[in-house]
PDB file of C-alpha atoms and ligand atoms in Angstrom:
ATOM      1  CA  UNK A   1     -13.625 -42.166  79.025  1.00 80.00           C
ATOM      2  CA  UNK A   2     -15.508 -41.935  75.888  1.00 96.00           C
ATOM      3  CA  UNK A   3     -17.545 -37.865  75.407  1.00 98.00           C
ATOM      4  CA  UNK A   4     -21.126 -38.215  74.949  1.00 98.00           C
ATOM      5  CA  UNK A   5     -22.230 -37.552  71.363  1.00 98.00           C
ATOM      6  CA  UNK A   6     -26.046 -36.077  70.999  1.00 98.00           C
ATOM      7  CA  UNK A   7     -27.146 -36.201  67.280  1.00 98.00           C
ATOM      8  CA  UNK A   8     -30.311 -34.678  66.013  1.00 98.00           C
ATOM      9  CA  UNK A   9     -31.959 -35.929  63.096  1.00 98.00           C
ATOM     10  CA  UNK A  10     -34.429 -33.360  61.377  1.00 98.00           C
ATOM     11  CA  UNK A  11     -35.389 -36.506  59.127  1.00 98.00           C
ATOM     12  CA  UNK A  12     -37.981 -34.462  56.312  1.00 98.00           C
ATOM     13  CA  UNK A  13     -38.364 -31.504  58.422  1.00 98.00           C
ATOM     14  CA  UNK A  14     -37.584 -27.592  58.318  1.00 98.00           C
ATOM     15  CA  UNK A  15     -38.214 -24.099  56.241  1.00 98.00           C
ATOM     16  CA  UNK A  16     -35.525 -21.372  56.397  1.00 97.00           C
ATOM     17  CA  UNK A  17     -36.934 -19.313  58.960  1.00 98.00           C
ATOM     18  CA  UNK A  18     -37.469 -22.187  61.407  1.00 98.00           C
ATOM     19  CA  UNK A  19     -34.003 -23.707  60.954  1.00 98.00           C
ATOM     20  CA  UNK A  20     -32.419 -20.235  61.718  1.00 97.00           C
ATOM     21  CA  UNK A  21     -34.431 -20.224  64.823  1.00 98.00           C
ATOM     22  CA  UNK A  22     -33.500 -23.491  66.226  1.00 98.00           C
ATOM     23  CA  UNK A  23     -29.800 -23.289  65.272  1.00 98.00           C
ATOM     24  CA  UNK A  24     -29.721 -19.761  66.808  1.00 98.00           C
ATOM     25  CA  UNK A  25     -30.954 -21.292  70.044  1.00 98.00           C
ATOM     26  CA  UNK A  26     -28.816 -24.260  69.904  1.00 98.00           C
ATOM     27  CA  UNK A  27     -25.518 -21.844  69.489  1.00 97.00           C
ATOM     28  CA  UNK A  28     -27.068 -19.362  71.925  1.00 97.00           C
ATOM     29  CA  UNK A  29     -27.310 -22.122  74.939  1.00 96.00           C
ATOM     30  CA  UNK A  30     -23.671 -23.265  74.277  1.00 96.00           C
ATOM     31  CA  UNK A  31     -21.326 -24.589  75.840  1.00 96.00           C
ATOM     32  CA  UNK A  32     -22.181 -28.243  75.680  1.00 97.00           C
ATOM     33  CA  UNK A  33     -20.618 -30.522  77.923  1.00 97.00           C
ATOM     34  CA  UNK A  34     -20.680 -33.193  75.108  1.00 98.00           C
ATOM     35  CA  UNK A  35     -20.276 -33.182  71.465  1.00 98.00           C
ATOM     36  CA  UNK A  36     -23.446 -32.122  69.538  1.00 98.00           C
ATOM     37  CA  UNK A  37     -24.151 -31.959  65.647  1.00 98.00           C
ATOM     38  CA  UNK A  38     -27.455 -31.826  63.780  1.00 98.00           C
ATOM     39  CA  UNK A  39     -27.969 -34.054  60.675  1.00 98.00           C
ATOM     40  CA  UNK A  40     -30.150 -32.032  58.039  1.00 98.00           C
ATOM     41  CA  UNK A  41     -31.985 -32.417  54.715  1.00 98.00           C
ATOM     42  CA  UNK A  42     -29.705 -31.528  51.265  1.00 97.00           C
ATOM     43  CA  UNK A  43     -30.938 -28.349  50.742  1.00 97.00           C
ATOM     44  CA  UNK A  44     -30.375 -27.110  54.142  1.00 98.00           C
ATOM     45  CA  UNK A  45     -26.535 -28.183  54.364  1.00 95.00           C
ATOM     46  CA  UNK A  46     -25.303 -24.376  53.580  1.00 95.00           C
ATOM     47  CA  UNK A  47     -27.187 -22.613  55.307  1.00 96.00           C
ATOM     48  CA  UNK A  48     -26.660 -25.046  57.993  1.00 97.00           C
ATOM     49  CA  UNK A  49     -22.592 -25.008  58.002  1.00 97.00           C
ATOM     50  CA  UNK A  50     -23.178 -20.763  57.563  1.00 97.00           C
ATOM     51  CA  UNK A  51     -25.292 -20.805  60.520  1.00 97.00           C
ATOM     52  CA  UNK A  52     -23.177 -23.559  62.709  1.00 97.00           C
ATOM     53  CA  UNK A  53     -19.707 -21.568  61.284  1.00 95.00           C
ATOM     54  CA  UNK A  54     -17.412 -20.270  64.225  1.00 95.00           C
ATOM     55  CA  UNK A  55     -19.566 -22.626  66.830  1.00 96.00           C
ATOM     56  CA  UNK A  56     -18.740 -26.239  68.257  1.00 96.00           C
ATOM     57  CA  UNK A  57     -21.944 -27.423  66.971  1.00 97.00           C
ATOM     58  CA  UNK A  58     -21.282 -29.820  64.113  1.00 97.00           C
ATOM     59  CA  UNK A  59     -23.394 -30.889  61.019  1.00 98.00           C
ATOM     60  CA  UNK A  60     -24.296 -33.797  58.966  1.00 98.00           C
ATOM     61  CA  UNK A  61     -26.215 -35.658  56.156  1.00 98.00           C
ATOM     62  CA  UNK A  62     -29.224 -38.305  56.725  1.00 98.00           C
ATOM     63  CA  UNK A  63     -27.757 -40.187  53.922  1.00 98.00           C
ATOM     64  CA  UNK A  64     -25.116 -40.368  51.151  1.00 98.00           C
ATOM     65  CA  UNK A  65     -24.729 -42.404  48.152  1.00 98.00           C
ATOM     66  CA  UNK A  66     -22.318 -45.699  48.171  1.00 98.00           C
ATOM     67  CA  UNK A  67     -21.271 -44.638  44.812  1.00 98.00           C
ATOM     68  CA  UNK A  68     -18.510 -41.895  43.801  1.00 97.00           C
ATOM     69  CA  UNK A  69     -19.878 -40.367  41.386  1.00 97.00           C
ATOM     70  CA  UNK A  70     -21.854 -40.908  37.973  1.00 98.00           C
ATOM     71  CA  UNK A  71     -25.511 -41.528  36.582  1.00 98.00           C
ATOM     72  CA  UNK A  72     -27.242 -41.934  40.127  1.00 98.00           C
ATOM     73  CA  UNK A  73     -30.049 -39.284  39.606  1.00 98.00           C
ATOM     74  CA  UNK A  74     -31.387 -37.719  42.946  1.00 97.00           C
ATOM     75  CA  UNK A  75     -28.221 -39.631  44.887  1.00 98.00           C
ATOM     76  CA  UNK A  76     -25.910 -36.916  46.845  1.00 98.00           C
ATOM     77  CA  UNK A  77     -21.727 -38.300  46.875  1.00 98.00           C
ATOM     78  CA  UNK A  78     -20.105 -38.657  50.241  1.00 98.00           C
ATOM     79  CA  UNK A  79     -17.562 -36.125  48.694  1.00 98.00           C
ATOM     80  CA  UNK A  80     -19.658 -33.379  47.404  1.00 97.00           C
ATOM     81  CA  UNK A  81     -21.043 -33.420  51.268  1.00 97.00           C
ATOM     82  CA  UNK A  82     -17.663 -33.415  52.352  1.00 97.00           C
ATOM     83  CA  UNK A  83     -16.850 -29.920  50.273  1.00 94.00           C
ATOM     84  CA  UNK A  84     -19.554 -28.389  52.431  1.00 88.00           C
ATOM     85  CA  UNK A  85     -18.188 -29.341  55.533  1.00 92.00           C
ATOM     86  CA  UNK A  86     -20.165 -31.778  55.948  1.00 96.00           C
ATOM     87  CA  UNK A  87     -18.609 -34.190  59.603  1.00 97.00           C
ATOM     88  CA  UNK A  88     -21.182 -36.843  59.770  1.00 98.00           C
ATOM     89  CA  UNK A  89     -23.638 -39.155  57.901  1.00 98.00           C
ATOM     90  CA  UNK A  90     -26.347 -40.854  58.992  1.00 98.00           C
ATOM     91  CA  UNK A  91     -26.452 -44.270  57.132  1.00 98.00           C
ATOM     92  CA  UNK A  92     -28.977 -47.178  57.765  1.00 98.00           C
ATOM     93  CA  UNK A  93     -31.519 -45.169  59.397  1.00 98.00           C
ATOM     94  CA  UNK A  94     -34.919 -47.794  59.925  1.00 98.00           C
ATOM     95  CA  UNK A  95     -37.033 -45.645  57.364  1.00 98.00           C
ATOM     96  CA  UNK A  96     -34.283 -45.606  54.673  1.00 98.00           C
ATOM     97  CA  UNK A  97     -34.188 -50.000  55.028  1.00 97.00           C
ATOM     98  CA  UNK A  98     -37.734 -49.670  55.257  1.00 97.00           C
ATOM     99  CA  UNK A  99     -38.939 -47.485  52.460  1.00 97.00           C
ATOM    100  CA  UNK A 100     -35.903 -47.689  50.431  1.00 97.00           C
ATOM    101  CA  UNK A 101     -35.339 -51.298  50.686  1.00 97.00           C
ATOM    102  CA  UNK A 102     -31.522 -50.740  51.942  1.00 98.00           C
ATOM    103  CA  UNK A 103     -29.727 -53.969  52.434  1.00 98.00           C
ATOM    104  CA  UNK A 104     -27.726 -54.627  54.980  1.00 98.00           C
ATOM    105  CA  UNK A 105     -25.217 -54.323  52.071  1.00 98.00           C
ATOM    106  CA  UNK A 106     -25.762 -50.871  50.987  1.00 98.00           C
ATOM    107  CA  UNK A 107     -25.872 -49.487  54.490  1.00 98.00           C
ATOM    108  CA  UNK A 108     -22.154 -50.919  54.857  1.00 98.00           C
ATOM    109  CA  UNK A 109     -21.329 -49.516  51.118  1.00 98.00           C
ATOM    110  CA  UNK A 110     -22.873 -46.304  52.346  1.00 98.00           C
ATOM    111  CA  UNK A 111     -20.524 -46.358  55.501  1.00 98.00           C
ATOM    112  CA  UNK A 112     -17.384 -46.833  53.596  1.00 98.00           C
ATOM    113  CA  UNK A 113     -18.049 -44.288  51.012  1.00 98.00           C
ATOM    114  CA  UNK A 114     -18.546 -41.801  54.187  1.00 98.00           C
ATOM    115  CA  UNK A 115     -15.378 -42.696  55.477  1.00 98.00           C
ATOM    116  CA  UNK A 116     -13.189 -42.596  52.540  1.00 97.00           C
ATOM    117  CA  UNK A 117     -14.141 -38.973  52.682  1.00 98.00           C
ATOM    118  CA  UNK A 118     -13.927 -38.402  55.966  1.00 98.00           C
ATOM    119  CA  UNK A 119     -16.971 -38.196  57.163  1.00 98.00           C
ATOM    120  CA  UNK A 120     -18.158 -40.618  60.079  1.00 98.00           C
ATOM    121  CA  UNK A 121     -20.990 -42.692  59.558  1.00 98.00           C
ATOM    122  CA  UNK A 122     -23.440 -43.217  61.999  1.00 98.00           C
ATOM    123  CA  UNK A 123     -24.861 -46.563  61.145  1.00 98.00           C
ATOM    124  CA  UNK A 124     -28.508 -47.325  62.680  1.00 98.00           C
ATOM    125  CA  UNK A 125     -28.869 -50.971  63.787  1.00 98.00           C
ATOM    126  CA  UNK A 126     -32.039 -52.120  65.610  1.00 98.00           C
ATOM    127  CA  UNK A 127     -35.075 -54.640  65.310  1.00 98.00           C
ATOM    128  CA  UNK A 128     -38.788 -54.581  64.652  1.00 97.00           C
ATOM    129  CA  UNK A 129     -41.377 -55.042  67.440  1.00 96.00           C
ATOM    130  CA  UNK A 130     -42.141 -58.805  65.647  1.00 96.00           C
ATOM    131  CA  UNK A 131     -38.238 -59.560  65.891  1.00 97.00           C
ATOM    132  CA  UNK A 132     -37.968 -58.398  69.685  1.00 97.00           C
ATOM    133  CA  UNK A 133     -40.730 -60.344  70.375  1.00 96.00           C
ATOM    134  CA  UNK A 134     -39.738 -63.858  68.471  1.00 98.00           C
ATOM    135  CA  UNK A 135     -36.550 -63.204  70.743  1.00 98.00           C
ATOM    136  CA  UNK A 136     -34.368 -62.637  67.902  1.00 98.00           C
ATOM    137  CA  UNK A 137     -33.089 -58.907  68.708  1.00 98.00           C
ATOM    138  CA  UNK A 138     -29.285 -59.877  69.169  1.00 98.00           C
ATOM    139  CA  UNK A 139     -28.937 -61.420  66.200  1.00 98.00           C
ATOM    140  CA  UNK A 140     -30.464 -59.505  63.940  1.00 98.00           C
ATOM    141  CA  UNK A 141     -28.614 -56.059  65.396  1.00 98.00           C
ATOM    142  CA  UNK A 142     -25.611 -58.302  65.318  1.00 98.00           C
ATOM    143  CA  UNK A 143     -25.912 -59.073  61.884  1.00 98.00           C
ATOM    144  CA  UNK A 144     -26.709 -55.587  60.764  1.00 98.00           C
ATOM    145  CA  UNK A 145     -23.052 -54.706  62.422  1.00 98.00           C
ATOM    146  CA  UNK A 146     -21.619 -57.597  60.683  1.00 98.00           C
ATOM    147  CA  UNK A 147     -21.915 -56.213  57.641  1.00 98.00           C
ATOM    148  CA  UNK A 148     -20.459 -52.863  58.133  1.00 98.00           C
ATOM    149  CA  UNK A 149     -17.724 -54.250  60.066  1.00 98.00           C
ATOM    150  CA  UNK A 150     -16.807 -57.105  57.085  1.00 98.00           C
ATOM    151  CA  UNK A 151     -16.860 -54.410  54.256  1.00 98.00           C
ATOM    152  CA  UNK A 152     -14.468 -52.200  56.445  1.00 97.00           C
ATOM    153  CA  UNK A 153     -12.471 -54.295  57.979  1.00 93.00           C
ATOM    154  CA  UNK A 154      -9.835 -52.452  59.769  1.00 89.00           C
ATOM    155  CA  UNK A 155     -11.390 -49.029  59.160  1.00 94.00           C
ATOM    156  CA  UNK A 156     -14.444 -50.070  61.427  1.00 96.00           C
ATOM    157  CA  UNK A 157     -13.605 -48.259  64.683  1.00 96.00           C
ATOM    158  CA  UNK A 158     -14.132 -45.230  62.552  1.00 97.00           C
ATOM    159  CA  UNK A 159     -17.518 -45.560  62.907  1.00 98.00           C
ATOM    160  CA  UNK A 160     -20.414 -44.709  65.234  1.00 98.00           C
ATOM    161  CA  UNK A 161     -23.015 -47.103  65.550  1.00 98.00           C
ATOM    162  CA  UNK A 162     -26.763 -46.338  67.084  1.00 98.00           C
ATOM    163  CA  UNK A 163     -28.904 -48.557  68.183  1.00 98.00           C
ATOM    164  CA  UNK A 164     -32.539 -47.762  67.759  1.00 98.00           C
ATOM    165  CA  UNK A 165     -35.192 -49.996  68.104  1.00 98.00           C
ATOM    166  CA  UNK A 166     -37.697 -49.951  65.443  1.00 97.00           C
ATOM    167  CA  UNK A 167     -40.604 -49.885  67.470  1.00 96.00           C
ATOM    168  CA  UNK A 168     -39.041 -46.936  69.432  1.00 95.00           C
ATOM    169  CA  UNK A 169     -39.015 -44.588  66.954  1.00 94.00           C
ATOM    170  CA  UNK A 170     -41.048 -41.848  66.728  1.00 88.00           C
ATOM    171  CA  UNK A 171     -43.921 -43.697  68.520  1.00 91.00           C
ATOM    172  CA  UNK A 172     -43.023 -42.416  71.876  1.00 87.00           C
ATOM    173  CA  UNK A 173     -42.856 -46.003  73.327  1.00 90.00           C
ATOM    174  CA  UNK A 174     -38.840 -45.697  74.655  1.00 89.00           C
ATOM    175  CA  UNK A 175     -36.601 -49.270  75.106  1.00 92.00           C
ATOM    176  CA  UNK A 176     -36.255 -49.101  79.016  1.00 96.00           C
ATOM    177  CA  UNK A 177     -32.879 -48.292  80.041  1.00 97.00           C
ATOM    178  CA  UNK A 178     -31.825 -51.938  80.961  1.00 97.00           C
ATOM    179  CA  UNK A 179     -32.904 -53.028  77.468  1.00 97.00           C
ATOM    180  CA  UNK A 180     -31.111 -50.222  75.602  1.00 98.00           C
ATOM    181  CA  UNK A 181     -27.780 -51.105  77.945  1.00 98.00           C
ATOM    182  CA  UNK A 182     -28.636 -54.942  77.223  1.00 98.00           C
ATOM    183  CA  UNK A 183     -28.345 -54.120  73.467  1.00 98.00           C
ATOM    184  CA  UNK A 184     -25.296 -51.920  73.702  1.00 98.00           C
ATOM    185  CA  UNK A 185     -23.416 -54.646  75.470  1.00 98.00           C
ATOM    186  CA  UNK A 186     -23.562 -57.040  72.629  1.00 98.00           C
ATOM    187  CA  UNK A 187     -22.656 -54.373  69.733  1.00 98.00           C
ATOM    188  CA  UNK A 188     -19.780 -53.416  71.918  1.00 98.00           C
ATOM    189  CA  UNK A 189     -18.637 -56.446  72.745  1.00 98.00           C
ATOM    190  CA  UNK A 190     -18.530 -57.218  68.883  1.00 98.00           C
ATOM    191  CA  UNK A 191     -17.244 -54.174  67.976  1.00 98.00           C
ATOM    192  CA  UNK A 192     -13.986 -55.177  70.646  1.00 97.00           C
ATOM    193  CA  UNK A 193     -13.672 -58.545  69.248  1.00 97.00           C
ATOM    194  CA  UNK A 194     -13.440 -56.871  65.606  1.00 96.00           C
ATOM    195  CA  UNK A 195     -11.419 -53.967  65.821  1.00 96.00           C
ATOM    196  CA  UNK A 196      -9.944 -54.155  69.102  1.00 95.00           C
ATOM    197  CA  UNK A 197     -11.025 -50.890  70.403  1.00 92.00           C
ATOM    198  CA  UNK A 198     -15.084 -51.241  70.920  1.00 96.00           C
ATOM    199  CA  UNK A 199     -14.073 -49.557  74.418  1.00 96.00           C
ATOM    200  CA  UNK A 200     -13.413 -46.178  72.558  1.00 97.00           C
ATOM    201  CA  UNK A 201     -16.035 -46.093  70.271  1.00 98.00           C
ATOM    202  CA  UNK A 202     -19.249 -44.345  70.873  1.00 98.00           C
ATOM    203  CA  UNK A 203     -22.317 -46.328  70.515  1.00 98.00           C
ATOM    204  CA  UNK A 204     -26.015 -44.098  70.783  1.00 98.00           C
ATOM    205  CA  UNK A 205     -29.566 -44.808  71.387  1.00 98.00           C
ATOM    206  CA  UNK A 206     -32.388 -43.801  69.240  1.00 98.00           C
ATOM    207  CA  UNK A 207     -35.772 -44.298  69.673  1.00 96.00           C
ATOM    208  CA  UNK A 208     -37.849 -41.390  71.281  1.00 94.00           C
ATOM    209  CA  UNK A 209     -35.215 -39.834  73.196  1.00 97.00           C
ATOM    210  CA  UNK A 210     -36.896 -37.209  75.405  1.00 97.00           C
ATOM    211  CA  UNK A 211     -35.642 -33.965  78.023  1.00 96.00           C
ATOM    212  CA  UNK A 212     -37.530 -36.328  80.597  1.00 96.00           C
ATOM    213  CA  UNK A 213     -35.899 -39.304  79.984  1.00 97.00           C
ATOM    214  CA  UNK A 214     -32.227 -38.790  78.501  1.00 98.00           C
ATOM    215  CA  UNK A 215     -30.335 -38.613  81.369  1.00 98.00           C
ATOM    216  CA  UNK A 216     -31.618 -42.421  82.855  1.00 98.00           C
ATOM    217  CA  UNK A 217     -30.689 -43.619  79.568  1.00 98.00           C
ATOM    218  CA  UNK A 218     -27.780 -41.659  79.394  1.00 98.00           C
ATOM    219  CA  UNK A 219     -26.418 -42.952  82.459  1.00 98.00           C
ATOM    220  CA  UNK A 220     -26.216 -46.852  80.978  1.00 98.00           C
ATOM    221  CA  UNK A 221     -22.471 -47.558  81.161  1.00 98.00           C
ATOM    222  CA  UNK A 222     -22.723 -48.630  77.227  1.00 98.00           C
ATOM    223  CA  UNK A 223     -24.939 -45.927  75.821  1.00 98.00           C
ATOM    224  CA  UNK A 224     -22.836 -43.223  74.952  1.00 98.00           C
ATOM    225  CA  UNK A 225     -25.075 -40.172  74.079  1.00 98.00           C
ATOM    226  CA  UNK A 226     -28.475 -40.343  71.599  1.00 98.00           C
ATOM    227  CA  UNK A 227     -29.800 -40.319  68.047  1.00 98.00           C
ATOM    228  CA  UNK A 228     -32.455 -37.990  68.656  1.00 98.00           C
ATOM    229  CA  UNK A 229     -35.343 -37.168  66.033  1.00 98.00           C
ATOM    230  CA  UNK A 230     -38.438 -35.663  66.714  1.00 97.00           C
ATOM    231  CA  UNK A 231     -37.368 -34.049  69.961  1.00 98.00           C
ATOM    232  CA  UNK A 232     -34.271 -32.345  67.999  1.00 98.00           C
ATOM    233  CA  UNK A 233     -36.719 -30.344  66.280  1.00 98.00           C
ATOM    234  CA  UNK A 234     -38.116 -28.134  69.681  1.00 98.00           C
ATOM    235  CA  UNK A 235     -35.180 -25.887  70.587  1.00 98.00           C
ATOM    236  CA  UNK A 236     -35.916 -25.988  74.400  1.00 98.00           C
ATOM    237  CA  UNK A 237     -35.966 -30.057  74.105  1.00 98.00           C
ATOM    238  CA  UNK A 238     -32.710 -30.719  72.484  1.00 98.00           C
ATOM    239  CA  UNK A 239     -30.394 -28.202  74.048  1.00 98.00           C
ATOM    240  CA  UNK A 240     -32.418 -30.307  77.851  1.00 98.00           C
ATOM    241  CA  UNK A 241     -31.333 -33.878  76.140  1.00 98.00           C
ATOM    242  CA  UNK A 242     -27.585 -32.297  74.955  1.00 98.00           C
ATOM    243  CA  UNK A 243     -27.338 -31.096  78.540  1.00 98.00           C
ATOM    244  CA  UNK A 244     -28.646 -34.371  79.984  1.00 98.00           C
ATOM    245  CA  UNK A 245     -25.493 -35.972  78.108  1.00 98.00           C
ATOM    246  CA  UNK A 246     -22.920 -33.892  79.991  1.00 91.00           C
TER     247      UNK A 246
HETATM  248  C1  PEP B 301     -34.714 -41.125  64.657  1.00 89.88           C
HETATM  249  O1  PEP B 301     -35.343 -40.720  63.704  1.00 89.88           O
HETATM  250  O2  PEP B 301     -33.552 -41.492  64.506  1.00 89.88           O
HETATM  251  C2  PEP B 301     -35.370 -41.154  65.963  1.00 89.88           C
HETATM  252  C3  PEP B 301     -34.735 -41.713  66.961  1.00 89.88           C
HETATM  253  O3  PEP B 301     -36.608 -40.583  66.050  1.00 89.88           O
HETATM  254  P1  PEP B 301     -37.435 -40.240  67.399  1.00 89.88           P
HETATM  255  O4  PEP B 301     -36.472 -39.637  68.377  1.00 89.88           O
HETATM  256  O5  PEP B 301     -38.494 -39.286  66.963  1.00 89.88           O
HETATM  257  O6  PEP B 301     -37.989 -41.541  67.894  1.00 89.88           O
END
């Protein structure tokens, strides 16, 4: 039985005073009956870990740099996150292959610096509204997981993987539940066939997540919890989709 995992992503969002007020109400509605953590902008991370310290609530980065260390200005290192604390990093998000021109190469790169530090990378797959609709949404998530799982090889059931249509985010159009569960299918089948355990690992949707409709997509036998942005940012909406999850 895999937990439910429920992941906010604050993407460019927050100010001291309104982060301490969300986490506050996030701690304060505890417990959770599945695993929750909050990915967060750089300068947020300590006040963040301060904040989460002593609670089940977990944190994590939107991002991290393939590279160890070196002349990479503005680029943040898997393992200075990891001295923070720092459990989880969000790596291939849609905006960061979009406006960052992040190859399917560099999101795996990014994945496997995570890991060697420990930290588990969630690794966004997912297609546009013009690749859904020239049929072709199978193969290009498939070959977006290809990638990760080739560069890691036998470190890829490390990972978690969520699958958020491009069209779905932020836009408030949601995949339907079948075609969420239709998509998780083929990642975990491929995850099985590479690692041998795609029945343990937790695969999320993303894509305008909402209190109202979490717990029908929830309920998909393959979708194991959510990737949740703009909802994750209203207290009284994310602790409804965390308890949607379990
Ligand atoms: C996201 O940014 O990962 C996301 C799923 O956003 P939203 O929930 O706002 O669609």
């Amino acid at each position: 039985m895999r937990r439910k995992l429920v992941v906010g992503n604050w993407k460019m969002h927050g100010s001291h005073a309104a982060n301490a007020e969300l986490l506050a109400a996030v701690i304060g509605a505890r417990p959770y009956g599945c695993d929750l953590a909050v990915c967060v902008p750089y300068p947020y991370l300590t006040e963040t870990a301060a904040s989460l310290a002593g609670s089940d609530v977990r944190w994590g980065a939107q991002d991290c740099s393939a590279h160890e260390q070196g002349a990479y200005t503005g680029e943040v290192s898997a393992a200075m996150l990891r001295e923070f604390g720092c459990r989880y990093a969000i790596v291939g998000h849609s905006e960061r292959r979009a406006y960052h021109a992040e190859s399917d190469l560099l999101v795996a790169q990014k994945a496997q610096a995570a890991l060697a530090t420990g930290i588990t990378p969630i690794v966004c797959v997912g297609e546009t509204l013009a690749q859904r609709e020239a049929g072709e949404t199978d193969l290009v998530v498939k070959r977006q997981l290809a990638a990760v799982i080739h560069l890691l090889a036998h470190c890829a059931g490390e990972i978690v993987v969520a699958y958020e249509p491009v069209w779905a985010i932020g836009t408030g159009r949601t995949a339907t539940p079948e075609q969420a569960q239709a998509v998780h299918a083929v990642l975990r089948a491929q995850l099985q066939a590479a690692t041998g355990h795609g029945e343990r690992m937790r695969i999320l949707y993303g894509g305008s997540v909402k209190a109202d409709n979490a717990a029908t997509l929830f309920a998909q036998a393959d979708i194991d919890g959510g990737l949740i942005g703009g909802a994750s940012l209203k207290a009284a909406d994310f602790i409804a989709i965390a308890r949607a999850a379990g």
